[in-house]
Amino acid sequence: MALTQAEIDAEIKDHQDAYDKAVAGGAPVRHHPARDYPPYRSSRLRHPKLPLVAVSGGDPETVELSGPVFGVTDITEIDNDLTLQHRGEPIGERITVSGRLLDRAGRPVRGQLIEIWQANAAGRYAHLREQHPAPLDPNFTGVGRTLTDDQGRYAFTTVKPGPYPWGNHTNAWRPAHIHFSVFGTAFTQRLVTQMYFPGDPLFPHDPILRSVTDEAARARLVAAYDHDLSRPEFSLGYAWDIVLDGPSATWIEEGR
Amino acid sequence: MSTTERPLPTPAHTIGPFYGHALPFPGGGEIAPPGHPDTITLHGHVLDGAGAPVPDALLDFWQAAPDGSLSGAPGSLRRDPSTGGFLGRNGVDFTGFGRVATDADGRYALRTLPPGNAGVPYIAVCVFARGLTHHLFTRAYLADGTDPLLDALPDERRATLIASAGAPRTYRFDIRLQGEGETVFLEFP
Ligand SMILES: [Fe+2]
């Protein structure tokens, strides 16, 4: 039996209160979501119950302290412009999303692969198994790739995705978001996440966003509208920096 | 570059159900050059806490080259600049990176060359799935032996990290996300 949004909201509040109370009592801040987060129903059978095992740092032979590399052969010229990938222009509010990719010491991560995917302006993925009865856009696939530049910068041109319904509970809707898959210099830094748009009224009700129980951490998933990045007669600009967690070989070599 | 400014990390999120047209790529599970005589196959199921197959997991793999090099090489997603399609790896460089989505039966298979890392050879695995709010790291060891991680684990947990040799040059490595026989998952503080 599907739960109502009010019941999910109550569960979200319980988890939020428990986290806030724990932090007030001295527990560490959690930057990442708990893997066991019951309001997100699909998590129930898909999270380990035993604690993670720490791999002691400092051994430069540790395979995960290095990682895959990508280059100009792995992308094409228009991969970072999702509005150019078909004969016609996609429907929607044209936007640019740009920012920097940094490691946890604040240094730019250069030449690494960022992949994105998103719904179209109507909230529909160009994915054959998706059944949401919103229109497909023949001029929008919603997939992009780019390599960060020498300052760790990236930029995508796309259209703003729409919110969409999902089956977590009755009348469940995801806030508009763009999925990001990011590589650092080490496999330990691997990140898959979602970027949101400021001021979305669905934020309080979304179990996926709320699985990040730290309010400041949640805020780091929301891009900022930046008028200086908007281009006259063309697009609205959003700024979003990405900070990778996890150690890397270079990070350890330089003494943290 | 100053290291005094320490930004806080961007939180992870689930990969969700709709990455299928974005992340998997043709030849993602074929790290070994086609027809290479040293090719090994790593395969298995991804299973949930009820023992049911997970048909929408995505696995990223990273490993040392056969000579032990950890420098990798570009070209895993080599593209055709005119059509935008995928050309496959060039068959010469060993990229060390693979990516496979599980099939409807929760299975994956990776064809690669034996990793030449120091100590017991292993392939690093990163697991993503709908319902998994934050990815999981594990390792598929291709043999048992003296290893700082394995030696710190009780026997039954140690066994979850060691792929079982089947047919020649074939290793089975199941990933159990939860419950009996739960795979050892790793963190890198
Ligand atoms: Fe989504």
Short mmCIF file of C-alpha atoms and ligand atoms in Angstrom, two decimals:
data_model
loop_
_atom_site.label_atom_id
_atom_site.label_comp_id
_atom_site.label_asym_id
_atom_site.label_seq_id
_atom_site.Cartn_x
_atom_site.Cartn_y
_atom_site.Cartn_z
CA MET A 1 0.00 0.00 0.00
CA ALA A 2 1.42 3.27 -1.09
CA LEU A 3 1.95 5.89 1.57
CA THR A 4 0.78 9.46 1.32
CA GLN A 5 3.06 12.45 1.02
CA ALA A 6 2.04 13.45 4.56
CA GLU A 7 3.23 10.09 5.90
CA ILE A 8 6.52 10.39 4.01
CA ASP A 9 6.92 13.98 5.26
CA ALA A 10 6.50 12.71 8.83
CA GLU A 11 9.20 10.06 8.29
CA ILE A 12 11.49 12.68 6.76
CA LYS A 13 10.95 14.89 9.80
CA ASP A 14 11.76 12.03 12.21
CA HIS A 15 15.07 11.37 10.45
CA GLN A 16 15.85 15.08 10.30
CA ASP A 17 15.13 15.56 14.00
CA ALA A 18 17.21 12.54 14.95
CA TYR A 19 20.15 13.82 12.92
CA ASP A 20 19.90 17.37 14.26
CA LYS A 21 19.73 16.07 17.80
CA ALA A 22 22.75 13.82 17.28
CA VAL A 23 24.83 16.69 15.86
CA ALA A 24 23.76 18.96 18.71
CA GLY A 25 24.99 16.20 21.04
CA GLY A 26 28.40 16.16 19.41
CA ALA A 27 27.99 13.58 16.62
CA PRO A 28 29.97 14.34 13.46
CA VAL A 29 28.37 16.19 10.55
CA ARG A 30 27.38 13.82 7.73
CA HIS A 31 28.20 15.20 4.32
CA HIS A 32 26.70 12.25 2.46
CA PRO A 33 23.30 10.57 2.69
CA ALA A 34 22.76 7.62 4.98
CA ARG A 35 22.54 4.49 2.84
CA ASP A 36 19.76 3.29 5.12
CA TYR A 37 17.08 5.93 4.61
CA PRO A 38 13.61 4.34 4.85
CA PRO A 39 11.62 7.28 3.38
CA TYR A 40 13.35 6.39 0.09
CA ARG A 41 11.63 3.04 -0.22
CA SER A 42 14.02 1.44 -2.73
CA SER A 43 16.87 1.79 -0.24
CA ARG A 44 15.48 -0.81 2.14
CA LEU A 45 16.96 -3.94 0.57
CA ARG A 46 19.86 -2.20 -1.11
CA HIS A 47 22.05 -0.95 1.71
CA PRO A 48 24.65 -2.95 3.64
CA LYS A 49 23.85 -3.57 7.30
CA LEU A 50 27.45 -4.19 8.31
CA PRO A 51 29.82 -1.24 8.72
CA LEU A 52 32.17 -0.30 5.91
CA VAL A 53 35.73 -1.53 6.33
CA ALA A 54 38.34 1.23 6.27
CA VAL A 55 41.31 0.76 3.95
CA SER A 56 44.26 2.28 5.74
CA GLY A 57 45.67 5.23 3.89
CA GLY A 58 49.23 6.01 3.06
CA ASP A 59 50.08 3.03 0.88
CA PRO A 60 50.80 4.50 -2.56
CA GLU A 61 50.31 1.03 -4.10
CA THR A 62 46.63 1.15 -3.20
CA VAL A 63 44.95 0.82 -6.58
CA GLU A 64 42.02 3.08 -5.65
CA LEU A 65 44.33 6.06 -4.98
CA SER A 66 44.77 6.30 -8.73
CA GLY A 67 41.96 6.26 -11.23
CA PRO A 68 40.89 6.13 -14.85
CA VAL A 69 41.92 8.90 -17.20
CA PHE A 70 40.04 10.35 -20.14
CA GLY A 71 41.06 12.50 -23.06
CA VAL A 72 39.97 14.31 -26.19
CA THR A 73 39.17 11.01 -27.90
CA ASP A 74 36.48 10.29 -25.26
CA ILE A 75 34.29 13.29 -26.10
CA THR A 76 33.16 15.18 -29.19
CA GLU A 77 32.88 18.91 -29.77
CA ILE A 78 29.17 19.24 -29.04
CA ASP A 79 28.90 16.79 -26.15
CA ASN A 80 28.60 19.66 -23.67
CA ASP A 81 25.81 21.39 -25.61
CA LEU A 82 22.64 19.35 -25.23
CA THR A 83 20.72 21.76 -27.46
CA LEU A 84 22.81 20.97 -30.56
CA GLN A 85 22.52 17.22 -30.72
CA HIS A 86 19.54 17.04 -33.10
CA ARG A 87 18.35 18.79 -36.24
CA GLY A 88 16.07 21.15 -34.35
CA GLU A 89 16.22 23.02 -31.07
CA PRO A 90 14.73 21.43 -27.95
CA ILE A 91 11.71 23.03 -26.32
CA GLY A 92 12.37 24.69 -22.97
CA GLU A 93 14.14 27.37 -21.03
CA ARG A 94 17.72 27.43 -22.35
CA ILE A 95 20.31 27.48 -19.56
CA THR A 96 24.02 27.15 -18.99
CA VAL A 97 25.41 25.34 -15.96
CA SER A 98 29.06 25.94 -15.14
CA GLY A 99 31.48 25.78 -12.28
CA ARG A 100 34.68 24.24 -11.02
CA LEU A 101 35.63 20.71 -10.05
CA LEU A 102 37.76 20.72 -6.88
CA ASP A 103 39.29 18.12 -4.61
CA ARG A 104 38.81 18.29 -0.85
CA ALA A 105 41.95 20.38 -0.49
CA GLY A 106 40.32 22.98 -2.76
CA ARG A 107 42.57 22.32 -5.73
CA PRO A 108 41.18 22.18 -9.26
CA VAL A 109 40.76 18.73 -10.78
CA ARG A 110 41.92 19.07 -14.38
CA GLY A 111 41.10 17.08 -17.48
CA GLN A 112 38.56 14.80 -15.82
CA LEU A 113 35.32 13.47 -17.19
CA ILE A 114 31.93 14.88 -16.19
CA GLU A 115 28.84 13.13 -17.56
CA ILE A 116 25.29 14.47 -17.15
CA TRP A 117 21.79 13.22 -17.88
CA GLN A 118 18.41 14.81 -17.34
CA ALA A 119 14.71 14.89 -18.19
CA ASN A 120 13.44 17.24 -20.88
CA ALA A 121 11.56 20.47 -20.13
CA ALA A 122 8.33 18.49 -19.64
CA GLY A 123 9.92 16.15 -17.08
CA ARG A 124 10.33 13.16 -19.41
CA TYR A 125 13.53 11.13 -19.86
CA ALA A 126 14.40 9.95 -23.35
CA HIS A 127 14.62 6.47 -21.87
CA LEU A 128 12.52 3.72 -23.33
CA ARG A 129 11.42 2.29 -19.99
CA GLU A 130 10.15 5.58 -18.66
CA GLN A 131 6.37 5.69 -18.65
CA HIS A 132 5.58 9.19 -17.39
CA PRO A 133 2.94 10.48 -19.86
CA ALA A 134 4.67 13.77 -20.61
CA PRO A 135 5.79 14.51 -24.18
CA LEU A 136 9.10 13.31 -25.52
CA ASP A 137 11.08 15.96 -27.39
CA PRO A 138 12.56 14.65 -30.65
CA ASN A 139 15.23 17.33 -30.37
CA PHE A 140 16.42 16.42 -26.89
CA THR A 141 18.21 13.34 -25.61
CA GLY A 142 19.37 14.87 -22.35
CA VAL A 143 22.88 13.40 -22.22
CA GLY A 144 26.13 15.38 -22.08
CA ARG A 145 29.83 14.93 -21.41
CA THR A 146 32.80 17.21 -20.98
CA LEU A 147 36.37 17.31 -19.70
CA THR A 148 37.34 19.89 -17.08
CA ASP A 149 39.83 22.48 -18.31
CA ASP A 150 43.17 23.57 -16.82
CA GLN A 151 41.39 25.49 -14.05
CA GLY A 152 39.06 22.57 -13.35
CA ARG A 153 36.18 24.38 -15.04
CA TYR A 154 33.27 22.79 -16.84
CA ALA A 155 30.24 24.19 -18.69
CA PHE A 156 27.09 22.71 -20.20
CA THR A 157 24.40 24.31 -22.32
CA THR A 158 21.01 22.62 -22.01
CA VAL A 159 17.36 23.27 -21.22
CA LYS A 160 15.99 23.38 -17.71
CA PRO A 161 14.56 19.95 -16.83
CA GLY A 162 11.01 19.62 -15.54
CA PRO A 163 9.97 17.95 -12.29
CA TYR A 164 8.54 14.45 -12.71
CA PRO A 165 6.42 11.95 -10.80
CA TRP A 166 7.81 8.70 -9.42
CA GLY A 167 6.50 5.69 -7.57
CA ASN A 168 7.99 6.08 -4.10
CA HIS A 169 4.61 6.98 -2.62
CA THR A 170 1.29 8.41 -3.78
CA ASN A 171 1.70 11.73 -5.60
CA ALA A 172 5.51 11.67 -5.31
CA TRP A 173 7.33 14.26 -7.44
CA ARG A 174 11.04 14.82 -7.88
CA PRO A 175 12.26 18.43 -7.85
CA ALA A 176 13.88 19.43 -11.16
CA HIS A 177 17.46 18.13 -11.25
CA ILE A 178 20.39 17.25 -13.46
CA HIS A 179 22.28 14.01 -12.72
CA PHE A 180 26.08 14.32 -12.60
CA SER A 181 28.71 11.56 -12.79
CA VAL A 182 32.21 12.80 -11.98
CA PHE A 183 35.72 11.35 -11.84
CA GLY A 184 38.66 12.67 -9.84
CA THR A 185 42.30 11.71 -10.07
CA ALA A 186 41.62 8.78 -7.74
CA PHE A 187 38.92 6.11 -7.90
CA THR A 188 38.20 6.94 -4.23
CA GLN A 189 36.91 10.35 -5.40
CA ARG A 190 34.23 8.92 -7.68
CA LEU A 191 30.97 10.84 -7.36
CA VAL A 192 27.47 10.43 -8.72
CA THR A 193 25.03 13.10 -7.58
CA GLN A 194 22.22 15.43 -8.65
CA MET A 195 22.16 19.22 -9.03
CA TYR A 196 19.01 21.16 -8.15
CA PHE A 197 17.67 24.61 -9.04
CA PRO A 198 17.19 27.31 -6.42
CA GLY A 199 13.84 27.78 -4.74
CA ASP A 200 12.13 24.57 -5.84
CA PRO A 201 8.93 24.10 -3.78
CA LEU A 202 9.38 20.30 -3.90
CA PHE A 203 12.60 20.33 -1.82
CA PRO A 204 10.98 19.65 1.57
CA HIS A 205 9.01 16.67 0.25
CA ASP A 206 11.68 14.80 -1.70
CA PRO A 207 13.09 11.74 0.09
CA ILE A 208 16.12 11.64 -2.20
CA LEU A 209 17.25 15.19 -1.43
CA ARG A 210 16.26 14.76 2.23
CA SER A 211 18.38 11.58 2.47
CA VAL A 212 21.16 14.15 2.92
CA THR A 213 20.16 15.06 6.46
CA ASP A 214 22.67 17.87 6.91
CA GLU A 215 21.03 21.14 5.85
CA ALA A 216 24.29 22.82 4.83
CA ALA A 217 25.24 19.75 2.78
CA ARG A 218 21.85 19.81 1.04
CA ALA A 219 22.42 23.46 0.14
CA ARG A 220 25.60 22.43 -1.67
CA LEU A 221 23.47 20.44 -4.13
CA VAL A 222 21.58 23.56 -5.24
CA ALA A 223 23.04 25.67 -8.04
CA ALA A 224 23.03 29.47 -7.74
CA TYR A 225 21.38 31.65 -10.35
CA ASP A 226 24.13 34.00 -11.55
CA HIS A 227 23.05 36.88 -13.72
CA ASP A 228 26.61 37.47 -14.88
CA LEU A 229 26.50 34.01 -16.43
CA SER A 230 23.26 34.70 -18.28
CA ARG A 231 23.77 35.54 -21.94
CA PRO A 232 21.68 38.25 -23.59
CA GLU A 233 18.91 36.92 -25.82
CA PHE A 234 20.18 33.37 -25.28
CA SER A 235 20.31 31.66 -21.88
CA LEU A 236 20.05 31.91 -18.11
CA GLY A 237 23.21 31.06 -16.16
CA TYR A 238 23.58 28.80 -13.15
CA ALA A 239 26.79 28.30 -11.17
CA TRP A 240 27.58 25.07 -9.37
CA ASP A 241 30.98 23.97 -8.02
CA ILE A 242 31.59 20.28 -7.33
CA VAL A 243 33.90 19.17 -4.51
CA LEU A 244 35.11 15.58 -4.54
CA ASP A 245 35.54 13.66 -1.31
CA GLY A 246 38.13 10.96 -0.77
CA PRO A 247 41.91 10.87 -0.79
CA SER A 248 44.10 10.69 -3.88
CA ALA A 249 47.73 9.76 -4.39
CA THR A 250 48.71 13.39 -5.07
CA TRP A 251 46.74 14.54 -2.04
CA ILE A 252 48.69 12.16 0.22
CA GLU A 253 52.05 13.01 -1.37
CA GLU A 254 51.55 16.70 -0.66
CA GLY A 255 50.98 16.06 3.01
CA ARG A 256 47.24 16.91 3.03
CA MET B 1 47.67 26.61 -5.04
CA SER B 2 46.78 27.33 -1.47
CA THR B 3 45.48 24.42 0.53
CA THR B 4 44.25 26.59 3.38
CA GLU B 5 40.75 26.89 1.94
CA ARG B 6 39.07 23.53 2.43
CA PRO B 7 35.71 23.33 0.74
CA LEU B 8 33.19 20.81 2.03
CA PRO B 9 32.36 17.86 -0.22
CA THR B 10 29.41 17.70 -2.56
CA PRO B 11 27.02 15.03 -1.23
CA ALA B 12 26.44 11.89 -3.25
CA HIS B 13 23.01 10.88 -4.54
CA THR B 14 21.53 7.74 -6.00
CA ILE B 15 22.15 7.11 -9.68
CA GLY B 16 18.38 6.57 -10.03
CA PRO B 17 16.72 4.41 -12.66
CA PHE B 18 17.24 6.50 -15.80
CA TYR B 19 20.99 6.47 -16.46
CA GLY B 20 20.64 3.78 -19.14
CA HIS B 21 20.86 6.11 -22.12
CA ALA B 22 23.70 8.10 -20.56
CA LEU B 23 26.34 6.07 -18.76
CA PRO B 24 26.72 2.57 -20.25
CA PHE B 25 28.73 2.57 -23.48
CA PRO B 26 29.43 -0.10 -26.10
CA GLY B 27 32.46 -2.16 -25.13
CA GLY B 28 32.32 -0.89 -21.56
CA GLY B 29 32.94 -4.41 -20.29
CA GLU B 30 35.70 -5.18 -22.80
CA ILE B 31 38.90 -3.80 -21.31
CA ALA B 32 41.02 -6.54 -22.89
CA PRO B 33 42.00 -6.08 -26.54
CA PRO B 34 39.78 -8.34 -28.71
CA GLY B 35 41.20 -11.86 -28.96
CA HIS B 36 44.03 -11.27 -26.49
CA PRO B 37 45.21 -14.72 -25.27
CA ASP B 38 45.58 -13.56 -21.65
CA THR B 39 41.97 -12.36 -21.39
CA ILE B 40 40.17 -13.22 -18.17
CA THR B 41 36.45 -12.95 -17.46
CA LEU B 42 35.08 -11.63 -14.16
CA HIS B 43 31.36 -12.19 -13.82
CA GLY B 44 28.61 -12.55 -11.28
CA HIS B 45 25.30 -11.34 -9.91
CA VAL B 46 24.42 -8.25 -7.93
CA LEU B 47 21.87 -9.30 -5.27
CA ASP B 48 19.71 -7.38 -2.82
CA GLY B 49 18.87 -8.12 0.83
CA ALA B 50 16.16 -10.59 -0.19
CA GLY B 51 18.57 -12.44 -2.47
CA ALA B 52 16.83 -11.07 -5.55
CA PRO B 53 18.88 -9.95 -8.54
CA VAL B 54 19.41 -6.22 -8.94
CA PRO B 55 18.67 -5.53 -12.61
CA ASP B 56 19.53 -1.84 -12.54
CA ALA B 57 22.97 -1.66 -10.97
CA LEU B 58 25.90 0.00 -12.70
CA LEU B 59 29.42 -1.19 -11.95
CA ASP B 60 32.58 0.82 -12.60
CA PHE B 61 35.86 -1.13 -12.58
CA TRP B 62 39.40 0.15 -12.17
CA GLN B 63 42.58 -1.91 -12.09
CA ALA B 64 46.32 -1.94 -12.64
CA ALA B 65 47.63 -2.85 -16.07
CA PRO B 66 49.27 -6.30 -16.40
CA ASP B 67 52.69 -4.67 -15.90
CA GLY B 68 51.48 -3.05 -12.65
CA SER B 69 51.08 0.44 -14.05
CA LEU B 70 48.37 2.54 -12.41
CA SER B 71 48.57 5.40 -14.90
CA GLY B 72 45.68 4.18 -17.06
CA ALA B 73 45.10 5.53 -20.57
CA PRO B 74 42.40 7.59 -22.25
CA GLY B 75 40.12 6.06 -24.83
CA SER B 76 37.66 3.88 -22.90
CA LEU B 77 34.80 5.85 -24.50
CA ARG B 78 36.61 6.55 -27.80
CA ARG B 79 34.28 8.41 -30.13
CA ASP B 80 33.69 9.02 -33.78
CA PRO B 81 33.92 12.83 -34.15
CA SER B 82 31.62 12.87 -37.18
CA THR B 83 28.74 10.69 -35.98
CA GLY B 84 29.23 11.04 -32.22
CA GLY B 85 29.06 7.23 -31.97
CA PHE B 86 31.38 4.98 -30.00
CA LEU B 87 34.40 3.44 -31.72
CA GLY B 88 35.47 1.09 -28.94
CA ARG B 89 38.92 1.04 -27.38
CA ASN B 90 41.81 1.17 -29.85
CA GLY B 91 43.00 -2.35 -28.98
CA VAL B 92 46.52 -1.11 -28.13
CA ASP B 93 46.30 1.02 -24.97
CA PHE B 94 45.18 -0.61 -21.73
CA THR B 95 42.78 1.89 -20.16
CA GLY B 96 42.21 -0.06 -16.92
CA PHE B 97 38.62 1.25 -16.77
CA GLY B 98 35.45 -0.69 -17.40
CA ARG B 99 31.74 -0.05 -16.91
CA VAL B 100 28.93 -2.60 -17.05
CA ALA B 101 25.21 -2.28 -16.26
CA THR B 102 23.65 -5.44 -14.84
CA ASP B 103 21.19 -7.22 -17.10
CA ALA B 104 17.57 -8.18 -16.32
CA ASP B 105 18.92 -11.14 -14.36
CA GLY B 106 21.22 -8.95 -12.26
CA ARG B 107 24.33 -10.28 -14.03
CA TYR B 108 27.44 -8.59 -15.28
CA ALA B 109 30.56 -9.77 -17.10
CA LEU B 110 33.89 -8.01 -17.57
CA ARG B 111 36.61 -9.18 -19.94
CA THR B 112 40.00 -7.80 -19.07
CA LEU B 113 43.68 -8.64 -18.63
CA PRO B 114 45.09 -9.81 -15.29
CA PRO B 115 45.85 -6.88 -12.99
CA GLY B 116 49.54 -6.60 -12.09
CA ASN B 117 49.22 -4.62 -8.85
CA ALA B 118 51.64 -5.32 -5.99
CA GLY B 119 50.50 -8.17 -3.76
CA VAL B 120 47.37 -10.18 -4.37
CA PRO B 121 45.84 -9.11 -7.71
CA TYR B 122 42.48 -7.39 -7.49
CA ILE B 123 40.03 -5.31 -9.49
CA ALA B 124 38.47 -2.31 -7.73
CA VAL B 125 34.69 -2.09 -8.09
CA CYS B 126 32.32 0.83 -7.51
CA VAL B 127 28.63 -0.11 -7.26
CA PHE B 128 25.80 2.25 -8.17
CA ALA B 129 22.08 1.44 -8.16
CA ARG B 130 18.61 2.86 -7.84
CA GLY B 131 17.87 2.73 -4.11
CA LEU B 132 21.55 3.06 -3.20
CA THR B 133 21.88 6.63 -1.95
CA HIS B 134 25.69 6.58 -2.00
CA HIS B 135 27.87 4.30 -4.10
CA LEU B 136 29.75 1.36 -2.56
CA PHE B 137 33.36 0.34 -3.11
CA THR B 138 34.55 -3.24 -3.00
CA ARG B 139 37.37 -5.36 -4.44
CA ALA B 140 37.33 -8.55 -6.48
CA TYR B 141 40.51 -10.40 -5.49
CA LEU B 142 41.51 -12.97 -8.11
CA ALA B 143 43.38 -15.16 -5.60
CA ASP B 144 43.76 -15.58 -1.87
CA GLY B 145 46.99 -14.58 -0.18
CA THR B 146 48.65 -12.26 2.28
CA ASP B 147 47.00 -8.87 2.04
CA PRO B 148 46.52 -6.14 4.69
CA LEU B 149 42.79 -5.79 4.00
CA LEU B 150 42.00 -9.51 3.70
CA ASP B 151 44.11 -10.41 6.75
CA ALA B 152 42.14 -7.99 8.93
CA LEU B 153 38.82 -9.72 8.15
CA PRO B 154 37.21 -12.76 9.79
CA ASP B 155 37.20 -15.79 7.46
CA GLU B 156 33.57 -15.63 6.36
CA ARG B 157 33.84 -11.96 5.52
CA ARG B 158 37.20 -12.41 3.79
CA ALA B 159 35.60 -14.98 1.50
CA THR B 160 33.18 -12.38 0.11
CA LEU B 161 36.09 -10.53 -1.52
CA ILE B 162 37.71 -13.49 -3.23
CA ALA B 163 36.42 -14.34 -6.69
CA SER B 164 36.05 -18.09 -7.24
CA ALA B 165 37.92 -19.57 -10.18
CA GLY B 166 35.62 -21.54 -12.48
CA ALA B 167 36.29 -22.45 -16.09
CA PRO B 168 39.84 -21.59 -17.16
CA ARG B 169 40.54 -17.84 -16.87
CA THR B 170 37.04 -17.25 -15.51
CA TYR B 171 36.28 -15.84 -12.06
CA ARG B 172 32.92 -15.51 -10.38
CA PHE B 173 32.35 -12.56 -8.06
CA ASP B 174 28.85 -11.98 -6.68
CA ILE B 175 28.01 -8.73 -4.91
CA ARG B 176 25.48 -9.05 -2.07
CA LEU B 177 24.30 -5.63 -0.99
CA GLN B 178 22.70 -6.79 2.26
CA GLY B 179 22.05 -9.79 4.48
CA GLU B 180 23.57 -13.25 4.56
CA GLY B 181 26.97 -13.28 2.91
CA GLU B 182 26.92 -9.48 2.64
CA THR B 183 29.90 -8.34 0.60
CA VAL B 184 32.59 -6.38 2.41
CA PHE B 185 32.32 -2.76 1.31
CA LEU B 186 35.14 -0.32 1.79
CA GLU B 187 35.78 3.24 2.82
CA PHE B 188 38.87 5.34 2.19
CA PRO B 189 39.15 7.87 4.98
FE FE C 1 16.25 11.98 -12.37
#
